[in-house]
mmCIF file of C-alpha atoms and ligand atoms in Angstrom:
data_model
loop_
_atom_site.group_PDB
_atom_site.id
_atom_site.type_symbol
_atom_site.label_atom_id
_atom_site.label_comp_id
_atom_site.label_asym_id
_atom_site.label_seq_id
_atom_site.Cartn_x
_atom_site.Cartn_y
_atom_site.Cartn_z
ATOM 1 C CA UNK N 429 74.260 84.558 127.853
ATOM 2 C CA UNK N 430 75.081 82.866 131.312
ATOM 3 C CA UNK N 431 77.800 84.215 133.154
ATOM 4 C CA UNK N 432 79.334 80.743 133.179
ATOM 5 C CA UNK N 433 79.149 80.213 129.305
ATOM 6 C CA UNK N 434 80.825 82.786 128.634
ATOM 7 C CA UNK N 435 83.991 82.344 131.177
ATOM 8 C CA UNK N 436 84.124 79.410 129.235
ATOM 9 C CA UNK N 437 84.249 80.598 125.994
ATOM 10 C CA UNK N 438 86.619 83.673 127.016
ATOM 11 C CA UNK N 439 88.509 80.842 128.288
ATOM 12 C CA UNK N 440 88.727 78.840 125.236
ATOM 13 C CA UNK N 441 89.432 81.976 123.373
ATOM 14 C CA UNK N 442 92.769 82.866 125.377
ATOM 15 C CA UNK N 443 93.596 79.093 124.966
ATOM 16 C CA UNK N 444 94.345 79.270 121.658
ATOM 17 C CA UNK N 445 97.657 79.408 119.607
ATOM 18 C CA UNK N 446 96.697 82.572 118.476
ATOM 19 C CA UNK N 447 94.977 84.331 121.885
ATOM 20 C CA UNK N 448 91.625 85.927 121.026
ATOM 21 C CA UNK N 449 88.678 88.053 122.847
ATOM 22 C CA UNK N 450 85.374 88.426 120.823
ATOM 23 C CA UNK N 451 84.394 91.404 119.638
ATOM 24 C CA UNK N 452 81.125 91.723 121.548
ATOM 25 C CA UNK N 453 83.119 92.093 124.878
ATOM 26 C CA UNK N 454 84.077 96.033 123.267
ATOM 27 C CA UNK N 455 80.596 96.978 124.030
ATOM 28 C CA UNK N 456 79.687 97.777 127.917
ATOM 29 C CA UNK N 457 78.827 101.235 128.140
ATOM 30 C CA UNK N 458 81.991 102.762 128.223
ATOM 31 C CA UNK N 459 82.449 100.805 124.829
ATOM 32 C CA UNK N 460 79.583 101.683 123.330
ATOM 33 C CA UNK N 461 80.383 105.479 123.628
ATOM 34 C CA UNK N 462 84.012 105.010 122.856
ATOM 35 C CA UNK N 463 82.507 103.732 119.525
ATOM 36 C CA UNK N 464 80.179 106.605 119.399
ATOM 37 C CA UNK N 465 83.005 108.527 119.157
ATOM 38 C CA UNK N 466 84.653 106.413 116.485
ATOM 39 C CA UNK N 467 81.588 106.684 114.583
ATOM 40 C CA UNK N 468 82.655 111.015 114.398
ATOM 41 C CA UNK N 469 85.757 110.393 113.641
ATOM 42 C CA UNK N 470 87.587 112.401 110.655
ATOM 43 C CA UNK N 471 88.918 108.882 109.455
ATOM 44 C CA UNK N 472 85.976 106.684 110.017
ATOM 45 C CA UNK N 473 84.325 107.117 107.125
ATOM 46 C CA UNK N 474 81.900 104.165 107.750
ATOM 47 C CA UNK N 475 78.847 105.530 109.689
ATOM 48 C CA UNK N 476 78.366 108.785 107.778
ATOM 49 C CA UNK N 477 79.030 107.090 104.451
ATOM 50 C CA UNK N 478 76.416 104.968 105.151
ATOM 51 C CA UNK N 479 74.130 107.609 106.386
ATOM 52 C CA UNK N 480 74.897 109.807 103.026
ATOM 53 C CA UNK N 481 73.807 106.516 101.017
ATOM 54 C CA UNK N 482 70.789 106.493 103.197
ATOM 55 C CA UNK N 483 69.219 109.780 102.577
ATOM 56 C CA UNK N 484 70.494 110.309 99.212
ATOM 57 C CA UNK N 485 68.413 106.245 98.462
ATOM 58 C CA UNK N 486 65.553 106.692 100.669
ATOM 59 C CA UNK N 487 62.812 107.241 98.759
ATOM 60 C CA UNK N 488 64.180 104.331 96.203
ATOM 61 C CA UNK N 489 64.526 101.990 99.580
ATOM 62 C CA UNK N 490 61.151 102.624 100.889
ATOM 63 C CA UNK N 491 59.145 102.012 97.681
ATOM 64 C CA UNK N 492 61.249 98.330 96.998
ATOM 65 C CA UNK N 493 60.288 97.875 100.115
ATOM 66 C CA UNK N 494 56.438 98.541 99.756
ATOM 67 C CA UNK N 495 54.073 99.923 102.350
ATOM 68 C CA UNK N 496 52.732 97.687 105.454
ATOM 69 C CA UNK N 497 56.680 96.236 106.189
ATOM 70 C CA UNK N 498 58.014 94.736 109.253
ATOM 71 C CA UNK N 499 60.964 95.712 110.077
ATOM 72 C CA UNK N 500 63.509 93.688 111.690
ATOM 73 C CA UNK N 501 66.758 94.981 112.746
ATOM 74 C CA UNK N 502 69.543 92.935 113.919
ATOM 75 C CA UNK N 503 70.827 94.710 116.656
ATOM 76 C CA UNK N 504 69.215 97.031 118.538
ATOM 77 C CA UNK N 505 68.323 100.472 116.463
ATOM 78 C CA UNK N 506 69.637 102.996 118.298
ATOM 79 C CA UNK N 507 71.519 104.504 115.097
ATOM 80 C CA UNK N 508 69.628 107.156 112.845
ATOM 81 C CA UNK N 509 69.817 105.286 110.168
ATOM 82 C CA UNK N 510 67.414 103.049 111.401
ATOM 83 C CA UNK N 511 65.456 106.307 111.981
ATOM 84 C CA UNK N 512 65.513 107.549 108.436
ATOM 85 C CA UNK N 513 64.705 103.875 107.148
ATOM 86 C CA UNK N 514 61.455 104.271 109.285
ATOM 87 C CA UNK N 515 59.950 107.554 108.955
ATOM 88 C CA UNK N 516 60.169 107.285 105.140
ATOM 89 C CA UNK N 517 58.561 103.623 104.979
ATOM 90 C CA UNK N 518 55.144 103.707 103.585
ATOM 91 C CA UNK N 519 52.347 102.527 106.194
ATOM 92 C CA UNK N 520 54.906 102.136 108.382
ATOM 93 C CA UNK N 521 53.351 98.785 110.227
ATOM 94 C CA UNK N 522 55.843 96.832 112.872
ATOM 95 C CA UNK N 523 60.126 97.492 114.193
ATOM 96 C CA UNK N 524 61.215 94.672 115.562
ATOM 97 C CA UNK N 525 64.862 94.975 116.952
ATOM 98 C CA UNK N 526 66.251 91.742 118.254
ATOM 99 C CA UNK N 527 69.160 92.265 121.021
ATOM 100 C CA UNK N 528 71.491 90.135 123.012
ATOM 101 C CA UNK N 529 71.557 93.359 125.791
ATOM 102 C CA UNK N 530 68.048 93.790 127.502
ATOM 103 C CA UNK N 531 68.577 97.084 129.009
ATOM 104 C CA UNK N 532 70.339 98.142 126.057
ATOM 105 C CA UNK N 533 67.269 97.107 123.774
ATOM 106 C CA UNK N 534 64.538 98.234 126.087
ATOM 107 C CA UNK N 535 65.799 101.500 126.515
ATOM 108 C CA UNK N 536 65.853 102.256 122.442
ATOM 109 C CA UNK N 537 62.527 100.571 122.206
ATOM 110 C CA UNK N 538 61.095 102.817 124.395
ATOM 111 C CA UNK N 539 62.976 105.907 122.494
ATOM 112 C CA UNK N 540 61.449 104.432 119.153
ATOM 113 C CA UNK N 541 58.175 104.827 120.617
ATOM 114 C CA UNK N 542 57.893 107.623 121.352
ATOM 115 C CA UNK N 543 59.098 109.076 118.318
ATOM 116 C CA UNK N 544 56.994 107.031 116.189
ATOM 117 C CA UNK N 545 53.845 106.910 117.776
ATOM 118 C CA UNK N 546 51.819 105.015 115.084
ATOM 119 C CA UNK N 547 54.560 102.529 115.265
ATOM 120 C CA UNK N 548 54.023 98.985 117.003
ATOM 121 C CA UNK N 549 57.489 98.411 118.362
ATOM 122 C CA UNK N 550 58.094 94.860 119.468
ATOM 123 C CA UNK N 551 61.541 93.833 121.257
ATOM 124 C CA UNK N 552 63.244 90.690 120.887
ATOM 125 C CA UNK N 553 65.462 89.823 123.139
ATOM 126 C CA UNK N 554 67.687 86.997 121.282
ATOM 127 C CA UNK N 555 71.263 86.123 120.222
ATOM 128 C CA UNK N 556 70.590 87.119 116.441
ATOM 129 C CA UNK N 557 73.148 84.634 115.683
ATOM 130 C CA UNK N 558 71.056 81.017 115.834
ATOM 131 C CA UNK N 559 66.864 81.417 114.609
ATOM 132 C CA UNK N 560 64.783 82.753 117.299
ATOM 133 C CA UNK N 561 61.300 83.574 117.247
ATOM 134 C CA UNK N 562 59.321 86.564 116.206
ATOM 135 C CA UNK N 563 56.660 88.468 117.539
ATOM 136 C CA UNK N 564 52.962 88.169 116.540
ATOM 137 C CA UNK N 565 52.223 91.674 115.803
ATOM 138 C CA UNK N 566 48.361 93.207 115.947
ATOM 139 C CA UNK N 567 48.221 93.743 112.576
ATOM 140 C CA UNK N 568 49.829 91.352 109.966
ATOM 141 C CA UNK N 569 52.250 92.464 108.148
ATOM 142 C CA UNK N 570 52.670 92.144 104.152
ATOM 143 C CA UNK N 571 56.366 91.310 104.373
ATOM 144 C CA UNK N 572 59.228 91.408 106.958
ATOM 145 C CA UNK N 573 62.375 93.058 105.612
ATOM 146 C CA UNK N 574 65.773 92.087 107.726
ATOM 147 C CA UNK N 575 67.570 95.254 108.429
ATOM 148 C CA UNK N 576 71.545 94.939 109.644
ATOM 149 C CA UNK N 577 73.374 98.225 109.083
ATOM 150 C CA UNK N 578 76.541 99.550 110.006
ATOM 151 C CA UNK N 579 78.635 96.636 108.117
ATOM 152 C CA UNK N 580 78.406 94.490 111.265
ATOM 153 C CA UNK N 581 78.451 91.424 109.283
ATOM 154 C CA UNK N 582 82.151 92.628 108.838
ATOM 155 C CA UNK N 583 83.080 91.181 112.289
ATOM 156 C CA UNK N 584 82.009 87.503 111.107
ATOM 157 C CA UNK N 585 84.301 85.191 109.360
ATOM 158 C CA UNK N 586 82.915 84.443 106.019
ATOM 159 C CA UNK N 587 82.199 81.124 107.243
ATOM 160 C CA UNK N 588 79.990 82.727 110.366
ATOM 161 C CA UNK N 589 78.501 85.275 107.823
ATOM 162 C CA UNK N 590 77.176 82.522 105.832
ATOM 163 C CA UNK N 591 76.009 81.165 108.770
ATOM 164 C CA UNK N 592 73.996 84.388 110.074
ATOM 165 C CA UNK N 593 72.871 85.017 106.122
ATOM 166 C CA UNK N 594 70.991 81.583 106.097
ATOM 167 C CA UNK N 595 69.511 83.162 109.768
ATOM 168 C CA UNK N 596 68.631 85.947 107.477
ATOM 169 C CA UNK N 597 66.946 84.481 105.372
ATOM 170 C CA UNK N 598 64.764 82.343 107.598
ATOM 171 C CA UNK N 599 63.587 85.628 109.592
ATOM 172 C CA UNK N 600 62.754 87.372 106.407
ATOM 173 C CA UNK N 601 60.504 84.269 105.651
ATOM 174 C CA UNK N 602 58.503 84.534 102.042
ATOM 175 C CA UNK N 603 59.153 87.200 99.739
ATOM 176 C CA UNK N 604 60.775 88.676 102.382
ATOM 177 C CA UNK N 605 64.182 90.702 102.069
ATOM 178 C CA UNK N 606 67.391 92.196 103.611
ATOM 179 C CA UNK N 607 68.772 95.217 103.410
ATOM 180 C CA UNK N 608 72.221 95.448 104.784
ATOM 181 C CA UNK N 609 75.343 98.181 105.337
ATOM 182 C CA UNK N 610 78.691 96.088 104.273
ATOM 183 C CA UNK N 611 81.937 98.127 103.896
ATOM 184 C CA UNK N 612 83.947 97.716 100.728
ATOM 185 C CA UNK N 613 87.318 96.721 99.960
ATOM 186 C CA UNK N 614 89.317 99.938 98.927
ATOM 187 C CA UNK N 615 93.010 101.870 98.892
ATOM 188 C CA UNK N 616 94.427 100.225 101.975
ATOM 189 C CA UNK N 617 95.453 103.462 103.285
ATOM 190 C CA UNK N 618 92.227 104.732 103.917
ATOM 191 C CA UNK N 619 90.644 101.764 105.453
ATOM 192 C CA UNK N 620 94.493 101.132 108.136
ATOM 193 C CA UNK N 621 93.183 104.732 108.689
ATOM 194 C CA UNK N 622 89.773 104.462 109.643
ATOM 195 C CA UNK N 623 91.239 101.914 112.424
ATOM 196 C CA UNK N 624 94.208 103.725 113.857
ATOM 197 C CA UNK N 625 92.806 107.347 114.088
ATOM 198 C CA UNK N 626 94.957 110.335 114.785
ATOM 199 C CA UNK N 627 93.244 111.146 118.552
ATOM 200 C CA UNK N 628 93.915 107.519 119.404
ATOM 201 C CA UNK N 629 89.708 106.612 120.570
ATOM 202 C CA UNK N 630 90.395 103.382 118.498
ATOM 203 C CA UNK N 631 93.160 102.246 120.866
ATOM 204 C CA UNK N 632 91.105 103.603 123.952
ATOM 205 C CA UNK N 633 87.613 101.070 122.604
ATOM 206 C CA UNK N 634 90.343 98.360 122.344
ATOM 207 C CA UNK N 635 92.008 98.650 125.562
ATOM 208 C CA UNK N 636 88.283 98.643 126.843
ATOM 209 C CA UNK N 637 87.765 95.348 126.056
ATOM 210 C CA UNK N 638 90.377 94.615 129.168
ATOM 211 C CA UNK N 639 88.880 96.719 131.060
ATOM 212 C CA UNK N 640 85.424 95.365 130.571
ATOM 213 C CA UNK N 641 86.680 92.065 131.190
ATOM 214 C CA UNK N 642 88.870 93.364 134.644
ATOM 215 C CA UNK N 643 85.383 94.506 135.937
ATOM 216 C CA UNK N 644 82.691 92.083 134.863
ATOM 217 C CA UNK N 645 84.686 88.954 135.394
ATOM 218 C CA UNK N 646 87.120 89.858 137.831
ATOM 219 C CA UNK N 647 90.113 89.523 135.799
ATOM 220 C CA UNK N 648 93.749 91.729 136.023
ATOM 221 C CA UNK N 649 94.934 92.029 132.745
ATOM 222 C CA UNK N 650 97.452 95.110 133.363
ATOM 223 C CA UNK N 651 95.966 97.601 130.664
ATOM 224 C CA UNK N 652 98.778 99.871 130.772
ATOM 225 C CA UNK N 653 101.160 97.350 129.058
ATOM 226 C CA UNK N 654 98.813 96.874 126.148
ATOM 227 C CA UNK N 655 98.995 98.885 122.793
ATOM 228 C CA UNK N 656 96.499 98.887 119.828
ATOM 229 C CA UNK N 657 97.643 97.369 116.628
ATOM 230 C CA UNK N 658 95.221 97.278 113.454
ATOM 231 C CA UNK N 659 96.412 95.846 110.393
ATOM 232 C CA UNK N 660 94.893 95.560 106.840
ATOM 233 C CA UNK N 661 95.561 92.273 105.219
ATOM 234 C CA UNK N 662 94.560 92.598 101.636
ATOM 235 C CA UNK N 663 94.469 88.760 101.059
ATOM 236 C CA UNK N 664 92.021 87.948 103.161
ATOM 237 C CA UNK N 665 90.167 91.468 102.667
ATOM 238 C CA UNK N 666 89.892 92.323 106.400
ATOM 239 C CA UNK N 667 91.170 94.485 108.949
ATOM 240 C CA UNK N 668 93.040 92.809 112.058
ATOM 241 C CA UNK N 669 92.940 94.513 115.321
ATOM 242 C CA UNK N 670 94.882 93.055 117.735
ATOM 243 C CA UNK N 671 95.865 94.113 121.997
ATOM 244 C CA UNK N 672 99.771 93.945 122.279
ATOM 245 C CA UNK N 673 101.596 93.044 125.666
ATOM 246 C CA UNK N 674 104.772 94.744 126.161
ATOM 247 C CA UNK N 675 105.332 92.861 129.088
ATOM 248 C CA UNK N 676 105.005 89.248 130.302
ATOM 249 C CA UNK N 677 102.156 88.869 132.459
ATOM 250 C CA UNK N 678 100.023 86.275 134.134
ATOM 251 C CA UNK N 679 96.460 87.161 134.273
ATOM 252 C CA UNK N 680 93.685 85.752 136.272
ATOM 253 C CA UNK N 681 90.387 84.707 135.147
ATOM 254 C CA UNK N 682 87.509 82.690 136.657
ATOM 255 C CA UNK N 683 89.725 79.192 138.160
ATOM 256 C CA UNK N 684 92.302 79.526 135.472
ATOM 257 C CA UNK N 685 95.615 81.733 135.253
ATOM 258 C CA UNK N 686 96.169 82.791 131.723
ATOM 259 C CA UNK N 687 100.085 83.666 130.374
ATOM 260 C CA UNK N 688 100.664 86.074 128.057
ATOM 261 C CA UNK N 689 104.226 86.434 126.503
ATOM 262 C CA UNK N 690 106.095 90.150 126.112
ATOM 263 C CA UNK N 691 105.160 91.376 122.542
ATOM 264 C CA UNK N 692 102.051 88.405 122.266
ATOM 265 C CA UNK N 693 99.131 89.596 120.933
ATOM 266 C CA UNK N 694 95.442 89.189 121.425
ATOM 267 C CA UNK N 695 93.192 88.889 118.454
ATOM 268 C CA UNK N 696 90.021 91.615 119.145
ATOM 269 C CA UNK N 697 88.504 92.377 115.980
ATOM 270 C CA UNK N 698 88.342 91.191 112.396
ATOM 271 C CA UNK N 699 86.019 93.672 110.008
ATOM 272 C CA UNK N 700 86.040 92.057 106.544
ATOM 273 C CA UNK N 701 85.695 94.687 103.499
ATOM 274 C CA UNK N 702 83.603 93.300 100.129
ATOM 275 C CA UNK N 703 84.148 93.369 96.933
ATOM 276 C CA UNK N 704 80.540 93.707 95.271
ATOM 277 C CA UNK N 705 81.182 90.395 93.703
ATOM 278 C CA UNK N 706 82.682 88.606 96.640
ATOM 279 C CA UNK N 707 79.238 89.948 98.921
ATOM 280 C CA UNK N 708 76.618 88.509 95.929
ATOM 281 C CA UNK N 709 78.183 85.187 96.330
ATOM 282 C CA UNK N 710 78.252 84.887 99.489
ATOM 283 C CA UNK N 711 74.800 85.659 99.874
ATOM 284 C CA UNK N 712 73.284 83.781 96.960
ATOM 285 C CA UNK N 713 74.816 81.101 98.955
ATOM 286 C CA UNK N 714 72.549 81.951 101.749
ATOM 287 C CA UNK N 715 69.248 82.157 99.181
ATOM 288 C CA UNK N 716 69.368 85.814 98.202
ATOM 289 C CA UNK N 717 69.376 87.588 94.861
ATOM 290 C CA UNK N 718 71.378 91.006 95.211
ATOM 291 C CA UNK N 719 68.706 93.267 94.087
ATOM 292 C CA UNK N 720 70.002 96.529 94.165
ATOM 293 C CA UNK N 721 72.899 98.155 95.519
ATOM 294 C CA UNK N 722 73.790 101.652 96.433
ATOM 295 C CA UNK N 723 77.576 103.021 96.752
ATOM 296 C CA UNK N 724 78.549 106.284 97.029
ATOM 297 C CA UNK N 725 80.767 108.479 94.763
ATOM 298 C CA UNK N 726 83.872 107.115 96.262
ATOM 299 C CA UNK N 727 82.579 103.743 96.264
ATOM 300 C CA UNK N 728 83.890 103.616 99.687
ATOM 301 C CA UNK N 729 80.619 101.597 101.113
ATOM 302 C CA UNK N 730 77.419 99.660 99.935
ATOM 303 C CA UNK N 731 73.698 99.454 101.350
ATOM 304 C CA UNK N 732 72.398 96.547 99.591
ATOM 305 C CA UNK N 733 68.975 95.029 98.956
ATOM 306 C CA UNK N 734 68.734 90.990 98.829
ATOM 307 C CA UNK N 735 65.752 89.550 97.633
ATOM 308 C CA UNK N 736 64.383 86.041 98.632
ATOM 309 C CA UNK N 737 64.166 84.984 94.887
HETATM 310 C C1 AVJ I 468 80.702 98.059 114.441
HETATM 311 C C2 AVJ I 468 81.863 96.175 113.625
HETATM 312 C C3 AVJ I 468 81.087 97.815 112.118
HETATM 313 O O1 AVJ I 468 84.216 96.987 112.139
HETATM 314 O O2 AVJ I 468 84.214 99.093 111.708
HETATM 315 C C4 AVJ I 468 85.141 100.382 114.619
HETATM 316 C C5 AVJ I 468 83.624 98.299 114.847
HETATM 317 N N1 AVJ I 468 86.040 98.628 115.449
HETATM 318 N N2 AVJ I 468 86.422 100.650 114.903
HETATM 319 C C6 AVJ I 468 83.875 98.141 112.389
HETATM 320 C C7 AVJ I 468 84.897 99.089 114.955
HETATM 321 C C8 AVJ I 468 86.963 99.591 115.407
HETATM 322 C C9 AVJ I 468 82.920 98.425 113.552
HETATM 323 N N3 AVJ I 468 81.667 97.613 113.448
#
């Protein structure tokens, strides 16, 4: 994205009634350690929940999805789930991870390489968002199978979920499918848990954000006033984390100067939990048939394979 589009829309964003910063501004590479360190977290029980339902399904995953597969992650596969997903594929044919970051997607491209050397690894460098294009591999695949773990679809609005589901789809193309990490709704407690950790690295990726923006787009939002707030709202089924000032300050950004109130908050994150239900109907809205689903004991979180019916 240009470096003017997206003053813009950080503009807009701190414009509204309700201030807000999107989540994709958490990951510069401070950011995307921070969350590396989430992801080990005693009370983040996301990433190796997922991973558990991973290797305990594999075998079941790789034979729904048949030998000769492309593979095409949204986002850019540097997890090793994504790993696990392709060394147990049968024939394994094409990867195809499509990132907004070059660098960021070049650089696990390149590591995917050379661990799989049979393996015709095509980057895509695209805003998964909106369609884009894919690759003409050398060797046509039988199917392409839309991969998006880690219960990212949890920062979208179920409106902008939809929205990404019908991009889904598309990419996937005939008889294709998507298999996809989504968190699930739960005892409160656990999930306000997972978000406001004991050691405080939460609070230290949120701050980031600031930080991020202080650097990139010369901005002086005074970090030290801010403090991490992440709430559960069981209504709407999603976890709100927000930046608190403690202090009225005036911050500078691009041509504008932006006012923030003592105690105002800005609006970082949403990450929407599922019910099982609530997920299928969402995306049979989008075309796809819920296939199969895996949880594990706790039922804490889903991996979940959508069919183009
Ligand atoms: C990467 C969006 C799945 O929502 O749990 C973790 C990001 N934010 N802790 C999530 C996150 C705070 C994470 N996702």
């Amino acid at each position: 994205m240009n470096a003017a589009v997206a003053m813009a829309e950080l503009i807009e964003g701190l414009s509204r009634p309700e201030k807000m910063i999107s989540p994709k501004y958490f990951y510069d590479e401070r950011g995307s350690k921070l969350f590396e360190k989430i992801t080990e977290l005693p009370e983040y029980y996301p990433t190796e929940t997922e991973l558990g339902i991973m290797r305990d399904n594999i075998d079941e995953m790789a034979d729904l999805i048949g030998p000769q597969a492309s593979l095409i992650e949204f986002g850019s596969g540097s997890s090793l789930k994504t790993r696990i997903l392709l060394e147990h594929l049968h024939e394994q044919a094409v990867y195809v991870p499509v990132d907004i970051s070059e660098d960021h997607l070049h650089e696990t491209a390149e590591q995917i390489r050379a661990d799989f050397p049979g393996l015709e690894v095509l980057p895509v460098v695209a805003d998964f968002t909106h369609p884009f294009a894919l690759p003409n591999p050398t060797v046509m695949p039988r199917r392409n199978i839309v991969y998006f773990p880690g219960s990212t679809i949890g920062n979208f609005t179920h409106d902008a979920a939809h929205e990404l589901l019908q991009v889904m789809y598309e990419e996937a193309g005939e008889d294709g499918a998507l298999l996809i990490g989504v968190d699930l709704q739960k005892d409160p407690a656990i999930i306000e848990a997972a978000y406001n950790d004991s050691a405080g690295v939460t609070a230290e990726f949120d701050l980031n954000m600031l930080r991020h923006l202080n650097r990139e787009f010369d901005a002086d939002f005074n970090l030290d006033a801010f403090s991490h707030r992440a709430e559960y709202d069981p209504d709407e089924g999603r976890i709100e984390m927000r930046l608190i000032s403690g202090e009225w300050q005036q911050v500078s950004l691009g041509d504008r100067e932006i006012v923030i109130e003592e105690d105002e908050a800005i609006l970082t994150e949403y990450s929407h939990k599922y019910t099982l239900e609530g997920f299928a109907e969402m995306a049979a809205k989008a075309g796809f048939n819920v296939a199969k689903v895996w949880t594990d004991a706790e039922r804490l979180f889903s991996v979940q394979y959508c069919e183009r019916p």
